[in-house]
Short mmCIF file of C-alpha atoms in Angstrom, two decimals:
data_model
loop_
_atom_site.label_atom_id
_atom_site.label_comp_id
_atom_site.label_asym_id
_atom_site.label_seq_id
_atom_site.Cartn_x
_atom_site.Cartn_y
_atom_site.Cartn_z
CA MET G 1 26.75 159.28 141.64
CA ASN G 2 26.15 158.49 138.02
CA PRO G 3 27.12 154.70 137.38
CA LYS G 4 27.50 155.35 133.60
CA THR G 5 30.62 157.62 134.34
CA VAL G 6 32.51 155.24 136.53
CA ILE G 7 35.86 153.79 135.53
CA LYS G 8 37.03 152.19 138.82
CA GLY G 9 36.08 153.00 142.37
CA LYS G 10 35.43 156.71 142.69
CA ILE G 11 37.12 157.65 139.38
CA HIS G 12 34.86 159.11 136.74
CA TYR G 13 34.88 159.99 133.06
CA VAL G 14 33.76 163.58 132.39
CA GLY G 15 35.10 164.03 128.86
CA VAL G 16 33.26 165.19 125.81
CA ASN G 17 33.15 164.33 122.17
CA ASP G 18 33.78 166.67 119.04
CA ARG G 19 32.08 165.52 116.07
CA ASN G 20 32.01 169.00 114.50
CA LYS G 21 35.72 169.83 113.78
CA HIS G 22 37.09 168.71 110.52
CA LEU G 23 40.82 169.07 111.01
CA PHE G 24 42.81 168.58 114.29
CA GLU G 25 45.42 171.25 114.60
CA GLY G 26 44.08 172.66 111.32
CA MET G 27 45.83 170.01 109.50
CA TRP G 28 44.87 166.44 110.53
CA PRO G 29 41.43 164.94 109.13
CA LEU G 30 39.03 163.61 111.72
CA PRO G 31 36.73 161.36 109.90
CA TYR G 32 35.61 159.83 113.18
CA GLY G 33 35.73 163.12 115.21
CA VAL G 34 37.96 163.23 118.54
CA SER G 35 37.36 163.01 122.27
CA TYR G 36 38.63 165.43 124.86
CA ASN G 37 38.88 163.41 127.94
CA SER G 38 38.82 164.59 131.54
CA TYR G 39 38.48 162.79 134.76
CA LEU G 40 36.92 163.20 138.20
CA ILE G 41 38.21 161.54 141.41
CA ASP G 42 35.24 161.90 143.99
CA ASP G 43 37.22 161.34 147.32
CA GLU G 44 37.33 162.98 150.54
CA THR G 45 39.20 165.69 148.63
CA VAL G 46 37.78 166.09 145.04
CA ALA G 47 40.35 166.15 142.09
CA LEU G 48 39.67 167.16 138.48
CA ILE G 49 42.28 165.85 136.12
CA ASP G 50 42.79 168.09 132.83
CA THR G 51 39.77 169.91 131.29
CA VAL G 52 38.26 169.94 127.90
CA ASP G 53 38.11 172.53 124.87
CA ILE G 54 36.21 175.65 125.95
CA CYS G 55 33.54 175.11 123.25
CA TYR G 56 32.14 172.22 125.13
CA PHE G 57 32.36 173.84 128.88
CA GLU G 58 28.55 173.81 129.57
CA VAL G 59 28.19 170.00 128.56
CA TYR G 60 31.49 169.47 130.67
CA LEU G 61 30.22 171.34 133.74
CA ARG G 62 26.89 169.51 133.59
CA LYS G 63 28.88 166.18 133.80
CA ILE G 64 30.87 167.24 136.69
CA LYS G 65 27.90 168.40 138.68
CA SER G 66 25.95 165.21 137.86
CA ILE G 67 28.50 163.48 140.01
CA ILE G 68 29.44 166.01 142.86
CA GLY G 69 26.36 168.32 142.83
CA GLU G 70 27.32 171.63 144.29
CA ARG G 71 30.17 170.50 146.29
CA PRO G 72 33.62 172.06 145.69
CA ILE G 73 36.37 170.84 143.69
CA GLN G 74 39.65 171.17 145.67
CA TYR G 75 42.26 170.27 143.07
CA LEU G 76 42.71 170.76 139.31
CA ILE G 77 45.60 168.59 138.02
CA ILE G 78 47.04 169.72 134.82
CA ASN G 79 48.97 167.04 132.85
CA HIS G 80 49.08 168.81 129.54
CA MET G 81 48.63 172.52 128.71
CA GLU G 82 47.61 172.23 125.14
CA PRO G 83 44.43 174.39 124.70
CA ASP G 84 42.10 171.43 123.80
CA HIS G 85 42.79 170.16 127.38
CA SER G 86 43.52 173.34 129.21
CA GLY G 87 40.88 175.59 127.33
CA SER G 88 38.36 175.49 130.30
CA ILE G 89 40.71 176.31 133.16
CA ARG G 90 39.82 179.92 133.42
CA LEU G 91 35.92 178.90 133.60
CA ILE G 92 36.63 176.12 136.03
CA LYS G 93 38.31 178.80 138.09
CA GLN G 94 35.31 181.02 137.84
CA HIS G 95 32.92 178.25 138.98
CA TYR G 96 35.38 177.00 141.81
CA PRO G 97 37.33 180.00 142.91
CA ASP G 98 39.08 178.14 145.66
CA ILE G 99 40.30 175.37 143.51
CA VAL G 100 44.19 174.63 143.81
CA ILE G 101 45.91 174.11 140.41
CA VAL G 102 48.46 171.23 140.55
CA GLY G 103 51.08 171.19 137.98
CA ASN G 104 54.85 171.54 137.37
CA LYS G 105 57.10 174.72 137.00
CA GLN G 106 56.62 174.79 133.36
CA THR G 107 52.86 174.31 133.72
CA PHE G 108 52.22 177.56 135.64
CA GLY G 109 54.16 179.74 133.09
CA MET G 110 51.92 178.52 130.39
CA ILE G 111 48.62 178.94 132.40
CA GLU G 112 49.47 182.56 133.07
CA GLY G 113 50.50 183.11 129.45
CA PHE G 114 47.55 181.45 127.82
CA TYR G 115 44.72 182.35 130.45
CA GLY G 116 46.09 184.90 132.85
CA VAL G 117 44.96 182.66 135.74
CA THR G 118 46.58 183.20 139.04
CA GLY G 119 46.00 182.01 142.48
CA GLU G 120 46.87 179.17 144.73
CA GLN G 121 49.25 176.65 143.12
CA TYR G 122 50.53 173.26 144.07
CA MET G 123 53.86 172.78 142.23
CA VAL G 124 54.95 169.17 141.79
CA LYS G 125 58.30 167.60 140.74
CA ASP G 126 59.11 164.03 139.48
CA GLU G 127 57.50 161.33 141.81
CA ASP G 128 56.00 163.89 144.09
CA PHE G 129 52.86 162.64 145.98
CA LEU G 130 49.31 163.80 146.69
CA ALA G 131 46.77 162.20 148.96
CA LEU G 132 43.25 162.83 148.24
CA GLY G 133 42.00 160.51 151.06
CA HIS G 134 41.42 157.00 149.86
CA HIS G 135 43.20 157.81 146.51
CA LYS G 136 46.97 158.53 146.52
CA LEU G 137 48.32 160.20 143.58
CA ARG G 138 52.04 160.13 142.26
CA PHE G 139 53.31 162.48 139.52
CA TYR G 140 55.80 161.65 136.78
CA MET G 141 57.30 164.17 134.59
CA THR G 142 57.30 163.06 130.87
CA PRO G 143 58.60 166.26 129.05
CA MET G 144 58.13 166.56 125.23
CA VAL G 145 55.33 163.75 125.23
CA HIS G 146 54.68 166.01 123.33
CA TRP G 147 55.00 169.38 124.94
CA PRO G 148 57.66 170.58 127.48
CA GLU G 149 55.37 170.66 130.38
CA THR G 150 53.54 167.32 130.03
CA MET G 151 53.51 164.86 133.01
CA MET G 152 51.51 161.84 133.92
CA THR G 153 49.54 161.22 137.08
CA PHE G 154 49.31 157.67 138.67
CA ASP G 155 46.66 156.71 141.15
CA GLU G 156 48.53 154.21 143.32
CA THR G 157 45.31 153.07 144.76
CA GLU G 158 43.53 151.93 141.65
CA GLY G 159 46.46 151.48 139.41
CA VAL G 160 44.98 154.10 136.90
CA LEU G 161 47.46 156.08 134.90
CA PHE G 162 46.27 159.46 133.68
CA SER G 163 48.55 159.82 130.65
CA GLY G 164 47.76 163.20 129.11
CA ASP G 165 48.23 162.85 125.35
CA GLY G 166 50.29 159.79 125.77
CA PHE G 167 48.54 156.72 124.57
CA GLY G 168 45.91 158.66 122.79
CA CYS G 169 44.12 158.43 119.59
CA PHE G 170 41.71 160.15 117.27
CA GLY G 171 37.88 159.15 117.27
CA THR G 172 34.88 160.03 119.40
CA LEU G 173 33.67 157.69 122.11
CA ASP G 174 30.32 156.43 120.95
CA GLY G 175 28.17 155.51 123.67
CA GLY G 176 30.67 154.28 126.06
CA PHE G 177 34.32 155.09 126.95
CA LEU G 178 35.72 151.94 128.43
CA ASP G 179 37.41 149.52 125.75
CA THR G 180 35.34 146.65 127.27
CA ARG G 181 32.00 148.35 126.32
CA ILE G 182 32.80 149.53 122.78
CA ASN G 183 33.96 148.09 119.41
CA THR G 184 37.68 149.31 119.47
CA ASP G 185 38.42 148.40 115.88
CA LYS G 186 38.53 151.77 114.43
CA TYR G 187 40.90 153.05 117.09
CA TRP G 188 43.95 151.14 116.09
CA ASP G 189 44.67 152.79 112.88
CA GLU G 190 43.45 156.09 114.34
CA MET G 191 46.28 155.48 117.05
CA VAL G 192 48.92 154.93 114.60
CA ARG G 193 47.59 158.29 112.78
CA TYR G 194 47.48 160.32 115.97
CA TYR G 195 50.91 159.11 117.15
CA SER G 196 52.66 159.64 113.79
CA ASN G 197 50.96 163.06 113.18
CA ILE G 198 50.95 164.52 116.47
CA VAL G 199 53.76 162.76 118.63
CA GLY G 200 55.87 161.35 115.86
CA LYS G 201 58.88 163.82 116.22
CA TYR G 202 59.43 162.72 119.89
CA GLY G 203 60.38 159.02 119.87
CA SER G 204 63.12 159.44 122.54
CA PRO G 205 61.08 161.28 124.91
CA VAL G 206 58.30 158.66 124.50
CA GLN G 207 60.92 155.93 125.08
CA LYS G 208 62.15 157.58 128.25
CA ALA G 209 58.64 157.75 129.50
CA LEU G 210 57.85 154.34 128.74
CA ALA G 211 60.95 153.16 130.76
CA LYS G 212 60.02 155.49 133.72
CA LEU G 213 56.50 154.04 133.94
CA GLY G 214 57.44 150.35 133.06
CA GLY G 215 57.53 149.08 136.48
CA LEU G 216 53.96 150.36 137.56
CA PRO G 217 51.11 148.11 138.10
CA ILE G 218 48.70 149.87 135.46
CA SER G 219 44.99 148.61 135.54
CA ALA G 220 43.51 151.33 133.38
CA ILE G 221 45.11 153.83 131.05
CA CYS G 222 43.24 157.19 130.94
CA SER G 223 44.35 159.32 128.01
CA THR G 224 43.09 162.74 127.10
CA HIS G 225 41.87 161.28 123.71
CA GLY G 226 40.26 158.14 122.95
CA PRO G 227 38.97 155.15 124.98
CA VAL G 228 39.84 154.33 128.66
CA TRP G 229 41.93 151.06 128.06
CA THR G 230 41.54 148.35 130.62
CA ASP G 231 41.71 145.10 128.59
CA ASN G 232 44.00 146.33 125.83
CA ILE G 233 46.77 147.85 128.07
CA ALA G 234 49.55 145.74 126.68
CA LYS G 235 48.60 146.34 123.16
CA VAL G 236 48.32 150.16 123.58
CA ILE G 237 51.75 150.24 125.16
CA GLY G 238 53.16 147.92 122.52
CA ILE G 239 51.98 150.28 119.74
CA TYR G 240 53.46 153.41 121.29
CA ASP G 241 56.72 151.48 122.01
CA ARG G 242 57.05 150.23 118.62
CA LEU G 243 56.07 153.65 116.79
CA SER G 244 58.70 155.57 119.12
CA ARG G 245 61.37 153.08 118.09
CA TYR G 246 60.57 153.74 114.44
CA ALA G 247 60.18 149.98 114.22
CA ALA G 248 58.17 149.15 110.89
CA ASP G 249 56.92 146.20 108.95
CA GLU G 250 58.12 144.98 105.41
CA GLY G 251 56.41 147.07 103.02
CA VAL G 252 56.89 150.06 100.76
CA VAL G 253 54.93 153.34 100.49
CA ILE G 254 54.91 155.04 97.14
CA ALA G 255 54.00 158.78 97.38
CA TYR G 256 54.05 160.48 94.14
CA GLY G 257 52.66 163.78 92.45
CA SER G 258 51.69 163.74 88.77
CA MET G 259 49.84 166.56 86.68
CA TYR G 260 49.22 164.61 83.53
CA GLY G 261 49.81 160.89 84.40
CA ASN G 262 53.52 160.42 83.27
CA THR G 263 55.02 160.46 86.82
CA GLU G 264 52.06 158.30 87.90
CA GLN G 265 52.92 155.59 85.11
CA MET G 266 56.54 155.71 86.81
CA ALA G 267 54.94 154.87 90.25
CA GLU G 268 52.83 151.92 88.80
CA ALA G 269 55.81 150.43 87.06
CA ILE G 270 57.57 150.43 90.23
CA ALA G 271 54.70 148.88 92.22
CA ALA G 272 54.09 146.24 89.78
CA GLU G 273 57.75 145.17 89.95
CA LEU G 274 57.70 145.16 93.79
CA SER G 275 54.83 142.92 93.66
CA ALA G 276 56.37 140.79 91.04
CA GLN G 277 59.46 140.61 93.59
CA GLY G 278 57.20 139.29 96.49
CA ILE G 279 56.63 142.40 98.36
CA ARG G 280 52.90 142.43 99.53
CA ASN G 281 52.50 145.50 101.27
CA ILE G 282 52.41 148.20 98.82
CA VAL G 283 50.66 151.49 99.77
CA MET G 284 50.44 153.93 96.81
CA HIS G 285 49.50 157.67 97.50
CA ASN G 286 48.76 160.43 95.01
CA VAL G 287 49.68 163.44 97.09
CA SER G 288 47.14 165.53 95.36
CA LYS G 289 44.50 163.16 96.59
CA SER G 290 45.77 161.78 99.98
CA ASN G 291 46.04 163.82 102.95
CA PRO G 292 49.52 163.94 104.32
CA SER G 293 48.17 162.49 107.59
CA TYR G 294 47.50 159.09 105.97
CA ILE G 295 50.69 159.18 104.14
CA ILE G 296 52.87 159.88 107.38
CA ALA G 297 50.95 157.18 109.24
CA ASP G 298 51.87 154.69 106.41
CA ILE G 299 55.49 155.79 106.51
CA PHE G 300 55.48 154.95 110.32
CA LYS G 301 54.08 151.46 109.34
CA TYR G 302 56.52 150.28 106.58
CA ARG G 303 60.23 150.46 106.16
CA GLY G 304 60.36 151.23 102.32
CA LEU G 305 59.61 154.57 100.99
CA ILE G 306 59.88 155.58 97.34
CA ILE G 307 58.84 159.14 96.29
CA GLY G 308 58.20 160.48 93.00
CA SER G 309 57.78 163.95 91.65
CA PRO G 310 57.64 165.97 88.34
CA THR G 311 59.55 169.16 87.99
CA TYR G 312 57.25 172.19 88.61
CA SER G 313 58.40 175.81 87.79
CA ASN G 314 61.92 174.45 88.23
CA GLN G 315 61.19 173.12 91.60
CA ILE G 316 59.80 169.83 93.24
CA TYR G 317 56.06 169.42 92.95
CA PRO G 318 54.58 171.59 95.86
CA GLU G 319 52.69 168.79 97.36
CA ILE G 320 55.47 166.53 97.39
CA GLU G 321 57.63 169.36 99.01
CA SER G 322 55.03 169.70 101.81
CA LEU G 323 55.14 166.06 102.39
CA LEU G 324 59.01 165.90 102.56
CA SER G 325 59.05 168.75 105.04
CA LYS G 326 56.61 166.85 107.25
CA ILE G 327 58.84 163.83 107.16
CA LEU G 328 61.85 165.68 108.11
CA VAL G 329 60.10 167.54 111.14
CA ARG G 330 59.32 164.01 112.44
CA GLU G 331 62.90 162.92 112.29
CA VAL G 332 61.64 159.32 111.09
CA LYS G 333 64.56 156.72 111.32
CA GLY G 334 65.54 153.42 109.82
CA ARG G 335 63.76 153.90 106.38
CA TYR G 336 65.02 152.65 102.94
CA LEU G 337 64.46 155.32 100.36
CA GLY G 338 64.22 155.44 96.58
CA TYR G 339 63.11 158.22 94.38
CA PHE G 340 62.08 159.17 90.89
CA GLY G 341 60.93 162.18 88.80
CA SER G 342 60.12 163.62 85.61
CA PHE G 343 60.52 166.81 83.66
CA CYS G 344 59.64 168.49 80.23
CA TRP G 345 62.53 170.70 79.33
CA ALA G 346 64.59 171.18 82.57
CA GLY G 347 64.93 168.80 85.47
CA ALA G 348 64.92 169.85 89.04
CA ALA G 349 62.81 167.40 91.19
CA VAL G 350 65.33 164.59 91.20
CA LYS G 351 67.94 166.95 92.48
CA ARG G 352 65.66 168.31 95.13
CA MET G 353 64.71 164.81 96.34
CA GLY G 354 68.43 164.05 96.50
CA GLU G 355 68.80 166.88 98.82
CA PHE G 356 65.84 165.50 100.93
CA ALA G 357 67.70 162.24 100.89
CA GLU G 358 70.78 163.63 102.42
CA LYS G 359 68.85 165.45 105.15
CA SER G 360 66.64 162.48 106.06
CA LYS G 361 69.69 160.21 106.62
CA PHE G 362 67.65 157.32 105.15
CA GLU G 363 69.45 154.37 103.64
CA ILE G 364 69.36 155.19 99.71
CA VAL G 365 68.25 152.11 97.86
CA GLY G 366 68.75 151.88 93.96
CA ASP G 367 69.61 154.60 91.47
CA PRO G 368 67.27 157.43 91.15
CA VAL G 369 65.33 157.43 87.96
CA GLU G 370 64.74 160.70 85.99
CA MET G 371 62.43 160.68 83.01
CA LYS G 372 62.01 163.37 80.07
CA GLN G 373 58.55 163.89 79.07
CA ALA G 374 57.02 160.35 78.84
CA MET G 375 57.68 156.72 79.49
CA LYS G 376 60.09 154.80 77.25
CA ASP G 377 61.39 151.19 77.37
CA ILE G 378 64.67 152.52 79.05
CA THR G 379 62.25 154.17 81.82
CA TYR G 380 60.48 151.04 82.42
CA THR G 381 63.78 149.14 82.86
CA GLN G 382 65.10 151.84 85.34
CA CYS G 383 61.85 151.91 87.31
CA GLU G 384 61.82 148.12 87.39
CA ASN G 385 65.50 148.20 88.66
CA LEU G 386 64.72 150.55 91.40
CA ALA G 387 61.87 148.36 92.64
CA ARG G 388 64.20 145.35 92.63
CA ALA G 389 66.84 147.14 94.64
CA MET G 390 64.23 147.97 97.15
CA ALA G 391 62.65 144.53 97.36
CA GLU G 392 66.28 143.07 97.78
CA ARG G 393 67.05 145.39 100.59
CA LEU G 394 63.78 144.73 102.39
CA LYS G 395 64.19 140.77 101.92
CA LYS G 396 67.66 141.11 103.69
CA ASP G 397 65.72 141.90 107.04
CA ARG G 398 63.56 138.75 106.85
#
């Protein structure tokens, strides 16, 4: 047994770090990398919980064998079928041909579809039970957190929740994997970004999962991304609870596009007046520079959102259009929205943002501001009025 892999009792961490990938899902930046977590229960019957990205299989297999040697693995429990966690299923099956795959009805359709893997299966339903010997596992279906087949596995013996992508975050595990043995500071913002980017659309299913798991005596959370949480369980659950309710702090995100600086001047005027009105949390994003990942995370943090766009080829600015699409996909709720735009000879951006406002169902604050060509005294006044309206609306919630 390798003591460096132990979580509790006979539960071991066998995950890997990916420090090479630049973008998660081809979209979301990974400045701190990402971990793919897998867990091994070395009981009378050996169980492996989730696998890792296929690129890291050799490292993964070596970790497994450092714990159990050449002994067989009886069960492979699949909580989540996304390829960064299921990618090694076929190779695990080759090395352990008698392994029984544990999953739910939706799991097995995906296993065959992705990997063509067949063989003995152990199909579970909500609250079904599996005894490994000393360890007793119970399964909880948590569909759409964030795929339809997702489930969580609770070790009733040790109080360990294997949560799949639930409670996950970006960031590699540098040296250790337990939150008690590493500096966790970087993970909190990365958790908000992970949730808002990856799980953000599924607030209602997350709330249902939290309600289902609420009575469990959880002593550790073992997600498929990020640290193993033992000391910070309440904080982690609290973050996921708050984000999935779309709760937010007082503050304003100003996201704008600007080609030659004129629309940016409007954004600066709005920000200055917000500050003058006593709003302290103001985050400005030039969409041509800020990756949408960080803008979306800030939108999940703050109640106020002000969007600005120049007209571009009789349409909204392309980077703003992309951002608005990402906001709509996530079905963010409970935000206050203001918007402004500019044009040279024919305006279209403000009209397009008005269409977004209707679709978003956000509460519209203030009058939209539309500027022709460059800033004038009237434009400054209109921008300040928009900022005052947003500040007044936010202050009503104090």
